[in-house]
Amino acid sequence: MSIVTSVYNVFLPYQLSINAFDYNCHVDLIKLLRQEGELDRLRRARQKMSELFPLTEEIWLDWLKDEMKIAEDGSSRELVYELFEKAVKDYICPEIWLEYAQYSIGGMGEEGGIAKVRGIFERALTAVGLHMTKGSTIWDAYREFENAILGTIQLEKIHTLFKRQIGVPLLDMASTYAEYEEWSEEPIPEPVNQNYKKAIQLVEKYKPYEEALLAAETPKLAEYQAYIDFEVKEGDPARIQLIFERALADNCLVPDLWARYTQYLDRQLKMKELVLGAHDRAVRNCPWTVGLWKSYILALERHSVDHSTITETFEKALNAGFIQATDYVEIWQSYLDYLRRRVDFTKDSSKELEELRAAFVRSLDYLKQEVEERFSESGDPSCSIMQNWARIEARHCNNMQKARELWDSIMTKGNSKFANMWLEYYNLERAHGDTQHCRKALHRAVQCTVDYPEHVCDVLLALERIEGSLEDWDAAVLKTETRLSRVNEQRAKAAAKQAILARQEEEKAEQRKKSRAEKKAKKPKKAKPGDKRKAEEEEDDDEEWGEEAAEHPSKKHRGEEQSEDNGAEEMETETGLFGRSSSSTRHSKSQHKPPAPKEQPKILHNADKESMTVFVSNLPYNLPDPEQQLRNVFSGCGEISQVRVVYNNKGTFRGYCYVEFTEEKNALDALKMDRHVLKGRPMYVSPCVDKNKNPDFKVFKYSTVLEKHKLFVSGLPFSCTKEELEEIFKVHGTINEIRLVTNRSGKPKGLAYVDYENEAQASQAVMKLDGTKVKDHTIKVAISNPPLRKQQESQEAARSTTSMVPRQTYGARGKGRTQVALLPRSLHRQNTSDITKTENGTPQTPETSSGAEGEPRKMSNADFAKMLLRK
């Protein structure tokens, strides 16, 4: 045994002791033990893996062949039969069924051996006999077996097998029919010929789908989906089940496919063993998908499986490793619903009721301790589980005291400011409580609600119209009028403050315009062609790198990157934005400027030719002879009318230009050159659009929402290439695109985006690769979830003021993003102490005077004087 093998022999079991769900580690250990010939350890390793995951066809065949080699007596043969039974349950594989049938022939001499062989062959025909491309091998093997034991009775059986086979639509049916004609001493009966012709017609219907599968590359998901749709429309249950199984054999990590298959079995076939077996395989293949676990628990309950089995399944789901906090809330909800349906509420107390209450308590503790610790959030901000518990106590147990205690706890978790939460509680009291508690709830709601106070005021008045006395009506009117007047006053103050801020911004903008105009008047600047697109180029570039900047907001500014690159690039900015500080002079001694180009003739931009023109940006600033370089690059797109290179007032190339063609189709061909690498940098080729006329035009747009099929990879070594990254990630699924993040000079940032074909593959890659090492660098892999841009944040903030339920923003792998506070801790402590002031039982912030959020503090005369003096 080599040293490397010895190391792996120790390392792999240790790795599995840490993470038993490491699929690749199981595979590596089995390969290693098989090479070393350690049969006992190999059996245990295979058994352990089969308990956690469905095994692939290759792993099962290797295991079966190893066991068949050493099986001699009857008892050992029975163990092999048991192993075959496990294998055929994982996936529908014609090869495994054929191996099973052929192995059973070896025991034909035992008592009942022939009947057992026939039984296995019949089961194989039921499972895969309709397989268009591989089903014929089972039919042929069955006939060969009957030929081997040929006799008078067997002759009739062979006739029957031929008749059955040629009535089934399979590829290459003509050869089977010809073989039957040659074997049979009598003419083939006409009914058999009719069945054969019908089968041939069916083959023509199925043939396009089979040919599409043969031509496609693995995993062939789209082709299988089309085939499934066709079979579902045809409506043959056996063929529908078979095409699902064939698709899942190649796409076992696609949760949506499992969900569709199990739903079909639940609603159509409804066979207990078949349904529960499919559900079990679904959660073993895709344990991270909460929807599959929920469906499994429902199926177990639907088929009256014992309570201990359902509870055991639920416990497995909790350990499955979901990627979002909300997933744990969903699986708890599903289990609690099941427990509720077990309870007989006609009894005051029962074992099932106590178990339900204990489960509610455990669920709340689990979400608080386990889930919040892992995801930094509960996943249940509106306390839906606690709400359901309160409703059950009120409706089924007539225990309003417990329901009120639960709802009081809900309100203390930050929900007292939302009108919908108060109205839910009011409806509960209205249905199962009394008028006095309804009145108290609405009075508190009027005081505390900040999103829709008008709504709760209307509900309070409606209650008093029906239930209240004159004193109650007067108290409600006074309460609502006082509250609404405060709300209107606060809104008016907020609107006035916004108007002041808007005026201040307008004045600042006017001052900046005047300042720029004065500077331009003092030092006239020679106009260069293409100036109108300068802002566009900078905006497009910001948009291009905005996604990475959003993921890492602490990255350096563009000018800092230029100084650290020690490059021959110089970035010029417009006067009034960054100015021309002494830093450019300080670095000018250490940097070698490229020679200034020759004076270019002034060419005015022609708006009529924009359709024949492309805008090229992100070019190297030290590009020698840009015009000729761009002509060479775009020469294959068509005849170039002119190349308008843009320089600054010092004659330095600004990194972008216009390429005008003689025909519009040439410009369209040039757009395909986008991201073409020139001198180590990807150049951006976009349509020539005047943003003064089209302000909403954007070329580079990246998503800023949760993309479950895309991964964000950080911590990569700068030397890591796209090809190396692809080798690492392609193991876990089909990759659509890999994008390495670079700065403007083309240097890597150690970040990348990996776009998978579907969500399941991305989730699998996160589980397997997060925290692994690439060239001694520990990488982080998470679901891509960039935060909102500034404009979107402001829009979301505006929406949140009118939202009934607070919005939850999830970070990578479901975790909430950490927001770094720049306020000193001493000020935080001061603010905390200030919040202790209350009014009528409602906490007041230092800026508020009436309990509502967002109210600015009142300004004194001294504050107004300071503001006027600053102006």
GROMACS .gro file of N, CA, C and O in nm, residues 408-511:
model
  416
  408ASP      N    1  -5.000   3.815   2.270
  408ASP     CA    2  -4.921   3.918   2.337
  408ASP      C    3  -4.773   3.898   2.306
  408ASP      O    4  -4.700   3.995   2.283
  409SER      N    5  -4.729   3.773   2.304
  409SER     CA    6  -4.589   3.744   2.268
  409SER      C    7  -4.560   3.782   2.123
  409SER      O    8  -4.452   3.832   2.091
  410ILE      N    9  -4.658   3.760   2.034
  410ILE     CA   10  -4.641   3.798   1.893
  410ILE      C   11  -4.619   3.948   1.881
  410ILE      O   12  -4.530   3.995   1.807
  411MET      N   13  -4.699   4.025   1.954
  411MET     CA   14  -4.689   4.170   1.944
  411MET      C   15  -4.558   4.224   2.000
  411MET      O   16  -4.506   4.325   1.953
  412THR      N   17  -4.501   4.156   2.098
  412THR     CA   18  -4.375   4.202   2.156
  412THR      C   19  -4.255   4.174   2.066
  412THR      O   20  -4.144   4.217   2.098
  413LYS      N   21  -4.277   4.101   1.958
  413LYS     CA   22  -4.167   4.070   1.866
  413LYS      C   23  -4.163   4.166   1.747
  413LYS      O   24  -4.121   4.130   1.638
  414GLY      N   25  -4.208   4.290   1.768
  414GLY     CA   26  -4.198   4.392   1.665
  414GLY      C   27  -4.316   4.400   1.572
  414GLY      O   28  -4.310   4.469   1.470
  415ASN      N   29  -4.426   4.334   1.603
  415ASN     CA   30  -4.542   4.333   1.514
  415ASN      C   31  -4.651   4.432   1.555
  415ASN      O   32  -4.753   4.442   1.487
  416SER      N   33  -4.630   4.504   1.666
  416SER     CA   34  -4.736   4.591   1.716
  416SER      C   35  -4.758   4.714   1.630
  416SER      O   36  -4.858   4.783   1.643
  417LYS      N   37  -4.668   4.744   1.538
  417LYS     CA   38  -4.683   4.863   1.454
  417LYS      C   39  -4.757   4.834   1.324
  417LYS      O   40  -4.778   4.926   1.245
  418PHE      N   41  -4.795   4.709   1.301
  418PHE     CA   42  -4.860   4.673   1.176
  418PHE      C   43  -5.010   4.653   1.198
  418PHE      O   44  -5.052   4.576   1.285
  419ALA      N   45  -5.089   4.721   1.115
  419ALA     CA   46  -5.234   4.716   1.130
  419ALA      C   47  -5.289   4.576   1.109
  419ALA      O   48  -5.381   4.533   1.178
  420ASN      N   49  -5.232   4.503   1.014
  420ASN     CA   50  -5.288   4.370   0.984
  420ASN      C   51  -5.274   4.275   1.102
  420ASN      O   52  -5.359   4.188   1.123
  421MET      N   53  -5.169   4.289   1.182
  421MET     CA   54  -5.152   4.202   1.298
  421MET      C   55  -5.259   4.231   1.404
  421MET      O   56  -5.315   4.139   1.465
  422TRP      N   57  -5.288   4.359   1.425
  422TRP     CA   58  -5.393   4.395   1.520
  422TRP      C   59  -5.530   4.346   1.472
  422TRP      O   60  -5.612   4.299   1.551
  423LEU      N   61  -5.553   4.356   1.343
  423LEU     CA   62  -5.683   4.314   1.291
  423LEU      C   63  -5.699   4.163   1.296
  423LEU      O   64  -5.810   4.112   1.314
  424GLU      N   65  -5.587   4.088   1.279
  424GLU     CA   66  -5.594   3.942   1.297
  424GLU      C   67  -5.633   3.908   1.440
  424GLU      O   68  -5.717   3.820   1.465
  425TYR      N   69  -5.571   3.977   1.535
  425TYR     CA   70  -5.605   3.952   1.675
  425TYR      C   71  -5.750   3.993   1.704
  425TYR      O   72  -5.825   3.923   1.773
  426TYR      N   73  -5.792   4.107   1.648
  426TYR     CA   74  -5.930   4.154   1.667
  426TYR      C   75  -6.030   4.050   1.613
  426TYR      O   76  -6.131   4.019   1.677
  427ASN      N   77  -6.002   3.994   1.496
  427ASN     CA   78  -6.092   3.894   1.438
  427ASN      C   79  -6.099   3.769   1.525
  427ASN      O   80  -6.205   3.706   1.537
  428LEU      N   81  -5.984   3.732   1.585
  428LEU     CA   82  -5.983   3.617   1.675
  428LEU      C   83  -6.070   3.645   1.798
  428LEU      O   84  -6.151   3.559   1.839
  429GLU      N   85  -6.054   3.763   1.857
  429GLU     CA   86  -6.136   3.800   1.973
  429GLU      C   87  -6.283   3.811   1.934
  429GLU      O   88  -6.372   3.771   2.010
  430ARG      N   89  -6.309   3.863   1.816
  430ARG     CA   90  -6.448   3.880   1.771
  430ARG      C   91  -6.516   3.745   1.756
  430ARG      O   92  -6.636   3.730   1.785
  431ALA      N   93  -6.441   3.644   1.710
  431ALA     CA   94  -6.499   3.512   1.685
  431ALA      C   95  -6.507   3.427   1.812
  431ALA      O   96  -6.605   3.351   1.829
  432HIS      N   97  -6.409   3.438   1.901
  432HIS     CA   98  -6.403   3.345   2.014
  432HIS      C   99  -6.389   3.415   2.149
  432HIS      O  100  -6.387   3.347   2.252
  433GLY      N  101  -6.377   3.549   2.151
  433GLY     CA  102  -6.358   3.620   2.277
  433GLY      C  103  -6.480   3.701   2.315
  433GLY      O  104  -6.595   3.656   2.300
  434ASP      N  105  -6.458   3.821   2.366
  434ASP     CA  106  -6.568   3.907   2.409
  434ASP      C  107  -6.546   4.049   2.359
  434ASP      O  108  -6.435   4.085   2.315
  435THR      N  109  -6.651   4.131   2.370
  435THR     CA  110  -6.646   4.268   2.317
  435THR      C  111  -6.544   4.353   2.391
  435THR      O  112  -6.478   4.438   2.330
  436GLN      N  113  -6.529   4.331   2.522
  436GLN     CA  114  -6.438   4.415   2.598
  436GLN      C  115  -6.295   4.398   2.550
  436GLN      O  116  -6.221   4.496   2.534
  437HIS      N  117  -6.254   4.274   2.523
  437HIS     CA  118  -6.117   4.252   2.473
  437HIS      C  119  -6.103   4.305   2.330
  437HIS      O  120  -5.995   4.351   2.292
  438CYS      N  121  -6.209   4.296   2.252
  438CYS     CA  122  -6.204   4.355   2.117
  438CYS      C  123  -6.180   4.505   2.125
  438CYS      O  124  -6.099   4.561   2.051
  439ARG      N  125  -6.252   4.571   2.216
  439ARG     CA  126  -6.238   4.716   2.230
  439ARG      C  127  -6.096   4.753   2.276
  439ARG      O  128  -6.034   4.845   2.224
  440LYS      N  129  -6.043   4.678   2.373
  440LYS     CA  130  -5.907   4.706   2.420
  440LYS      C  131  -5.804   4.688   2.308
  440LYS      O  132  -5.711   4.768   2.294
  441ALA      N  133  -5.823   4.583   2.232
  441ALA     CA  134  -5.728   4.556   2.122
  441ALA      C  135  -5.728   4.671   2.021
  441ALA      O  136  -5.623   4.716   1.975
  442LEU      N  137  -5.848   4.720   1.985
  442LEU     CA  138  -5.855   4.827   1.886
  442LEU      C  139  -5.804   4.959   1.941
  442LEU      O  140  -5.742   5.038   1.868
  443HIS      N  141  -5.826   4.986   2.069
  443HIS     CA  142  -5.771   5.108   2.127
  443HIS      C  143  -5.618   5.106   2.126
  443HIS      O  144  -5.554   5.207   2.095
  444ARG      N  145  -5.561   4.990   2.158
  444ARG     CA  146  -5.414   4.978   2.151
  444ARG      C  147  -5.366   4.989   2.007
  444ARG      O  148  -5.261   5.045   1.978
  445ALA      N  149  -5.443   4.931   1.915
  445ALA     CA  150  -5.405   4.937   1.774
  445ALA      C  151  -5.402   5.080   1.722
  445ALA      O  152  -5.311   5.120   1.649
  446VAL      N  153  -5.502   5.159   1.761
  446VAL     CA  154  -5.505   5.299   1.718
  446VAL      C  155  -5.381   5.372   1.767
  446VAL      O  156  -5.323   5.455   1.696
  447GLN      N  157  -5.337   5.341   1.887
  447GLN     CA  158  -5.222   5.410   1.944
  447GLN      C  159  -5.090   5.365   1.880
  447GLN      O  160  -5.000   5.446   1.860
  448CYS      N  161  -5.077   5.236   1.848
  448CYS     CA  162  -4.947   5.180   1.810
  448CYS      C  163  -4.925   5.168   1.660
  448CYS      O  164  -4.811   5.168   1.613
  449THR      N  165  -5.031   5.154   1.581
  449THR     CA  166  -5.015   5.128   1.438
  449THR      C  167  -4.951   5.248   1.367
  449THR      O  168  -4.991   5.362   1.388
  450VAL      N  169  -4.853   5.219   1.281
  450VAL     CA  170  -4.785   5.327   1.209
  450VAL      C  171  -4.803   5.316   1.058
  450VAL      O  172  -4.775   5.412   0.987
  451ASP      N  173  -4.847   5.201   1.008
  451ASP     CA  174  -4.859   5.190   0.862
  451ASP      C  175  -4.997   5.232   0.811
  451ASP      O  176  -5.008   5.310   0.718
  452TYR      N  177  -5.105   5.182   0.874
  452TYR     CA  178  -5.241   5.217   0.831
  452TYR      C  179  -5.327   5.253   0.953
  452TYR      O  180  -5.423   5.181   0.986
  453PRO      N  181  -5.297   5.362   1.021
  453PRO     CA  182  -5.379   5.397   1.139
  453PRO      C  183  -5.524   5.428   1.102
  453PRO      O  184  -5.615   5.403   1.182
  454GLU      N  185  -5.549   5.480   0.981
  454GLU     CA  186  -5.686   5.510   0.940
  454GLU      C  187  -5.773   5.384   0.939
  454GLU      O  188  -5.891   5.388   0.974
  455HIS      N  189  -5.713   5.274   0.898
  455HIS     CA  190  -5.789   5.151   0.886
  455HIS      C  191  -5.838   5.103   1.023
  455HIS      O  192  -5.956   5.067   1.041
  456VAL      N  193  -5.747   5.099   1.121
  456VAL     CA  194  -5.788   5.051   1.254
  456VAL      C  195  -5.885   5.148   1.320
  456VAL      O  196  -5.973   5.107   1.398
  457CYS      N  197  -5.872   5.278   1.288
  457CYS     CA  198  -5.968   5.376   1.338
  457CYS      C  199  -6.109   5.346   1.286
  457CYS      O  200  -6.208   5.351   1.360
  458ASP      N  201  -6.119   5.313   1.157
  458ASP     CA  202  -6.249   5.280   1.099
  458ASP      C  203  -6.308   5.155   1.163
  458ASP      O  204  -6.430   5.148   1.188
  459VAL      N  205  -6.223   5.055   1.189
  459VAL     CA  206  -6.272   4.931   1.250
  459VAL      C  207  -6.322   4.958   1.391
  459VAL      O  208  -6.426   4.903   1.434
  460LEU      N  209  -6.250   5.042   1.468
  460LEU     CA  210  -6.293   5.077   1.603
  460LEU      C  211  -6.430   5.146   1.601
  460LEU      O  212  -6.521   5.111   1.679
  461LEU      N  213  -6.447   5.240   1.512
  461LEU     CA  214  -6.576   5.310   1.503
  461LEU      C  215  -6.687   5.215   1.460
  461LEU      O  216  -6.801   5.224   1.509
  462ALA      N  217  -6.656   5.122   1.369
  462ALA     CA  218  -6.757   5.024   1.326
  462ALA      C  219  -6.799   4.934   1.442
  462ALA      O  220  -6.918   4.899   1.456
  463LEU      N  221  -6.703   4.897   1.528
  463LEU     CA  222  -6.737   4.814   1.644
  463LEU      C  223  -6.831   4.890   1.738
  463LEU      O  224  -6.932   4.835   1.786
  464GLU      N  225  -6.799   5.016   1.765
  464GLU     CA  226  -6.881   5.092   1.860
  464GLU      C  227  -7.019   5.121   1.803
  464GLU      O  228  -7.115   5.137   1.879
  465ARG      N  229  -7.032   5.130   1.670
  465ARG     CA  230  -7.166   5.148   1.611
  465ARG      C  231  -7.256   5.029   1.642
  465ARG      O  232  -7.379   5.043   1.656
  466ILE      N  233  -7.196   4.911   1.650
  466ILE     CA  234  -7.275   4.789   1.669
  466ILE      C  235  -7.287   4.752   1.816
  466ILE      O  236  -7.393   4.712   1.865
  467GLU      N  237  -7.179   4.766   1.892
  467GLU     CA  238  -7.173   4.713   2.027
  467GLU      C  239  -7.172   4.819   2.136
  467GLU      O  240  -7.214   4.793   2.248
  468GLY      N  241  -7.121   4.939   2.108
  468GLY     CA  242  -7.089   5.033   2.214
  468GLY      C  243  -7.205   5.119   2.260
  468GLY      O  244  -7.305   5.140   2.190
  469SER      N  245  -7.185   5.173   2.381
  469SER     CA  246  -7.278   5.272   2.435
  469SER      C  247  -7.238   5.410   2.385
  469SER      O  248  -7.140   5.426   2.311
  470LEU      N  249  -7.314   5.513   2.427
  470LEU     CA  250  -7.280   5.649   2.386
  470LEU      C  251  -7.144   5.689   2.441
  470LEU      O  252  -7.065   5.754   2.370
  471GLU      N  253  -7.113   5.650   2.565
  471GLU     CA  254  -6.983   5.683   2.622
  471GLU      C  255  -6.871   5.614   2.544
  471GLU      O  256  -6.766   5.675   2.519
  472ASP      N  257  -6.894   5.488   2.505
  472ASP     CA  258  -6.793   5.417   2.425
  472ASP      C  259  -6.773   5.486   2.290
  472ASP      O  260  -6.660   5.498   2.241
  473TRP      N  261  -6.883   5.528   2.227
  473TRP     CA  262  -6.873   5.598   2.098
  473TRP      C  263  -6.794   5.728   2.112
  473TRP      O  264  -6.705   5.756   2.032
  474ASP      N  265  -6.827   5.807   2.216
  474ASP     CA  266  -6.756   5.934   2.235
  474ASP      C  267  -6.607   5.910   2.259
  474ASP      O  268  -6.521   5.981   2.205
  475ALA      N  269  -6.574   5.809   2.340
  475ALA     CA  270  -6.433   5.779   2.368
  475ALA      C  271  -6.361   5.736   2.240
  475ALA      O  272  -6.246   5.775   2.215
  476ALA      N  273  -6.428   5.655   2.156
  476ALA     CA  274  -6.366   5.609   2.031
  476ALA      C  275  -6.344   5.725   1.934
  476ALA      O  276  -6.239   5.736   1.869
  477VAL      N  277  -6.444   5.814   1.923
  477VAL     CA  278  -6.429   5.930   1.833
  477VAL      C  279  -6.314   6.017   1.878
  477VAL      O  280  -6.232   6.062   1.797
  478LEU      N  281  -6.308   6.045   2.010
  478LEU     CA  282  -6.200   6.127   2.062
  478LEU      C  283  -6.064   6.062   2.037
  478LEU      O  284  -5.968   6.128   1.995
  479LYS      N  285  -6.057   5.930   2.060
  479LYS     CA  286  -5.931   5.857   2.041
  479LYS      C  287  -5.886   5.863   1.895
  479LYS      O  288  -5.770   5.892   1.865
  480THR      N  289  -5.978   5.836   1.803
  480THR     CA  290  -5.940   5.832   1.660
  480THR      C  291  -5.909   5.971   1.608
  480THR      O  292  -5.813   5.989   1.530
  481GLU      N  293  -5.986   6.073   1.648
  481GLU     CA  294  -5.957   6.208   1.599
  481GLU      C  295  -5.822   6.257   1.649
  481GLU      O  296  -5.746   6.318   1.574
  482THR      N  297  -5.793   6.231   1.776
  482THR     CA  298  -5.663   6.272   1.830
  482THR      C  299  -5.549   6.204   1.756
  482THR      O  300  -5.450   6.268   1.719
  483ARG      N  301  -5.565   6.074   1.735
  483ARG     CA  302  -5.458   5.998   1.667
  483ARG      C  303  -5.439   6.045   1.524
  483ARG      O  304  -5.327   6.066   1.478
  484LEU      N  305  -5.549   6.061   1.452
  484LEU     CA  306  -5.538   6.100   1.311
  484LEU      C  307  -5.485   6.242   1.297
  484LEU      O  308  -5.413   6.273   1.201
  485SER      N  309  -5.519   6.330   1.390
  485SER     CA  310  -5.463   6.465   1.383
  485SER      C  311  -5.313   6.463   1.403
  485SER      O  312  -5.238   6.536   1.336
  486ARG      N  313  -5.266   6.379   1.496
  486ARG     CA  314  -5.121   6.364   1.515
  486ARG      C  315  -5.055   6.308   1.390
  486ARG      O  316  -4.948   6.355   1.348
  487VAL      N  317  -5.119   6.208   1.332
  487VAL     CA  318  -5.062   6.147   1.211
  487VAL      C  319  -5.053   6.250   1.099
  487VAL      O  320  -4.951   6.262   1.030
  488ASN      N  321  -5.159   6.325   1.078
  488ASN     CA  322  -5.158   6.426   0.972
  488ASN      C  323  -5.054   6.534   1.000
  488ASN      O  324  -4.987   6.583   0.907
  489GLU      N  325  -5.039   6.570   1.125
  489GLU     CA  326  -4.938   6.670   1.161
  489GLU      C  327  -4.797   6.618   1.132
  489GLU      O  328  -4.712   6.690   1.077
  490GLN      N  329  -4.775   6.494   1.168
  490GLN     CA  330  -4.643   6.434   1.142
  490GLN      C  331  -4.615   6.426   0.992
  490GLN      O  332  -4.504   6.453   0.946
  491ARG      N  333  -4.716   6.386   0.917
  491ARG     CA  334  -4.697   6.376   0.772
  491ARG      C  335  -4.672   6.513   0.710
  491ARG      O  336  -4.591   6.526   0.617
  492ALA      N  337  -4.740   6.614   0.759
  492ALA     CA  338  -4.719   6.748   0.707
  492ALA      C  339  -4.577   6.796   0.736
  492ALA      O  340  -4.509   6.856   0.651
  493LYS      N  341  -4.529   6.769   0.859
  493LYS     CA  342  -4.393   6.808   0.893
  493LYS      C  343  -4.291   6.733   0.807
  493LYS      O  344  -4.192   6.791   0.761
  494ALA      N  345  -4.317   6.603   0.788
  494ALA     CA  346  -4.225   6.525   0.704
  494ALA      C  347  -4.224   6.577   0.561
  494ALA      O  348  -4.119   6.587   0.497
  495ALA      N  349  -4.342   6.613   0.509
  495ALA     CA  350  -4.349   6.667   0.373
  495ALA      C  351  -4.277   6.800   0.364
  495ALA      O  352  -4.207   6.829   0.266
  496ALA      N  353  -4.294   6.885   0.468
  496ALA     CA  354  -4.224   7.014   0.468
  496ALA      C  355  -4.074   6.994   0.471
  496ALA      O  356  -3.998   7.065   0.402
  497LYS      N  357  -4.031   6.897   0.552
  497LYS     CA  358  -3.887   6.871   0.559
  497LYS      C  359  -3.834   6.821   0.425
  497LYS      O  360  -3.726   6.863   0.380
  498GLN      N  361  -3.909   6.736   0.361
  498GLN     CA  362  -3.868   6.687   0.230
  498GLN      C  363  -3.862   6.801   0.129
  498GLN      O  364  -3.772   6.806   0.044
  499ALA      N  365  -3.958   6.892   0.137
  499ALA     CA  366  -3.957   7.006   0.045
  499ALA      C  367  -3.834   7.094   0.068
  499ALA      O  368  -3.772   7.141  -0.027
  500ILE      N  369  -3.799   7.114   0.196
  500ILE     CA  370  -3.678   7.194   0.226
  500ILE      C  371  -3.554   7.125   0.171
  500ILE      O  372  -3.468   7.190   0.110
  501LEU      N  373  -3.546   6.995   0.193
  501LEU     CA  374  -3.430   6.922   0.142
  501LEU      C  375  -3.424   6.927  -0.010
  501LEU      O  376  -3.316   6.939  -0.068
  502ALA      N  377  -3.541   6.917  -0.074
  502ALA     CA  378  -3.543   6.923  -0.221
  502ALA      C  379  -3.495   7.059  -0.270
  502ALA      O  380  -3.418   7.069  -0.368
  503ARG      N  381  -3.541   7.167  -0.202
  503ARG     CA  382  -3.496   7.300  -0.242
  503ARG      C  383  -3.347   7.316  -0.221
  503ARG      O  384  -3.277   7.376  -0.304
  504GLN      N  385  -3.296   7.263  -0.110
  504GLN     CA  386  -3.153   7.271  -0.085
  504GLN      C  387  -3.074   7.198  -0.193
  504GLN      O  388  -2.969   7.246  -0.237
  505GLU      N  389  -3.122   7.083  -0.232
  505GLU     CA  390  -3.054   7.008  -0.338
  505GLU      C  391  -3.056   7.085  -0.469
  505GLU      O  392  -2.957   7.087  -0.544
  506GLU      N  393  -3.170   7.147  -0.500
  506GLU     CA  394  -3.177   7.227  -0.622
  506GLU      C  395  -3.080   7.344  -0.618
  506GLU      O  396  -3.012   7.374  -0.718
  507GLU      N  397  -3.070   7.409  -0.502
  507GLU     CA  398  -2.976   7.521  -0.490
  507GLU      C  399  -2.833   7.473  -0.505
  507GLU      O  400  -2.751   7.539  -0.570
  508LYS      N  401  -2.801   7.361  -0.444
  508LYS     CA  402  -2.666   7.307  -0.459
  508LYS      C  403  -2.636   7.272  -0.603
  508LYS      O  404  -2.525   7.295  -0.654
  509ALA      N  405  -2.735   7.217  -0.671
  509ALA     CA  406  -2.715   7.182  -0.812
  509ALA      C  407  -2.690   7.307  -0.896
  509ALA      O  408  -2.604   7.308  -0.985
  510GLU      N  409  -2.766   7.412  -0.868
  510GLU     CA  410  -2.746   7.538  -0.940
  510GLU      C  411  -2.607   7.594  -0.913
  510GLU      O  412  -2.539   7.645  -1.004
  511GLN      N  413  -2.564   7.587  -0.788
  511GLN     CA  414  -2.430   7.635  -0.754
  511GLN      C  415  -2.322   7.556  -0.826
  511GLN      O  416  -2.224   7.613  -0.874
   0.00000   0.00000   0.00000
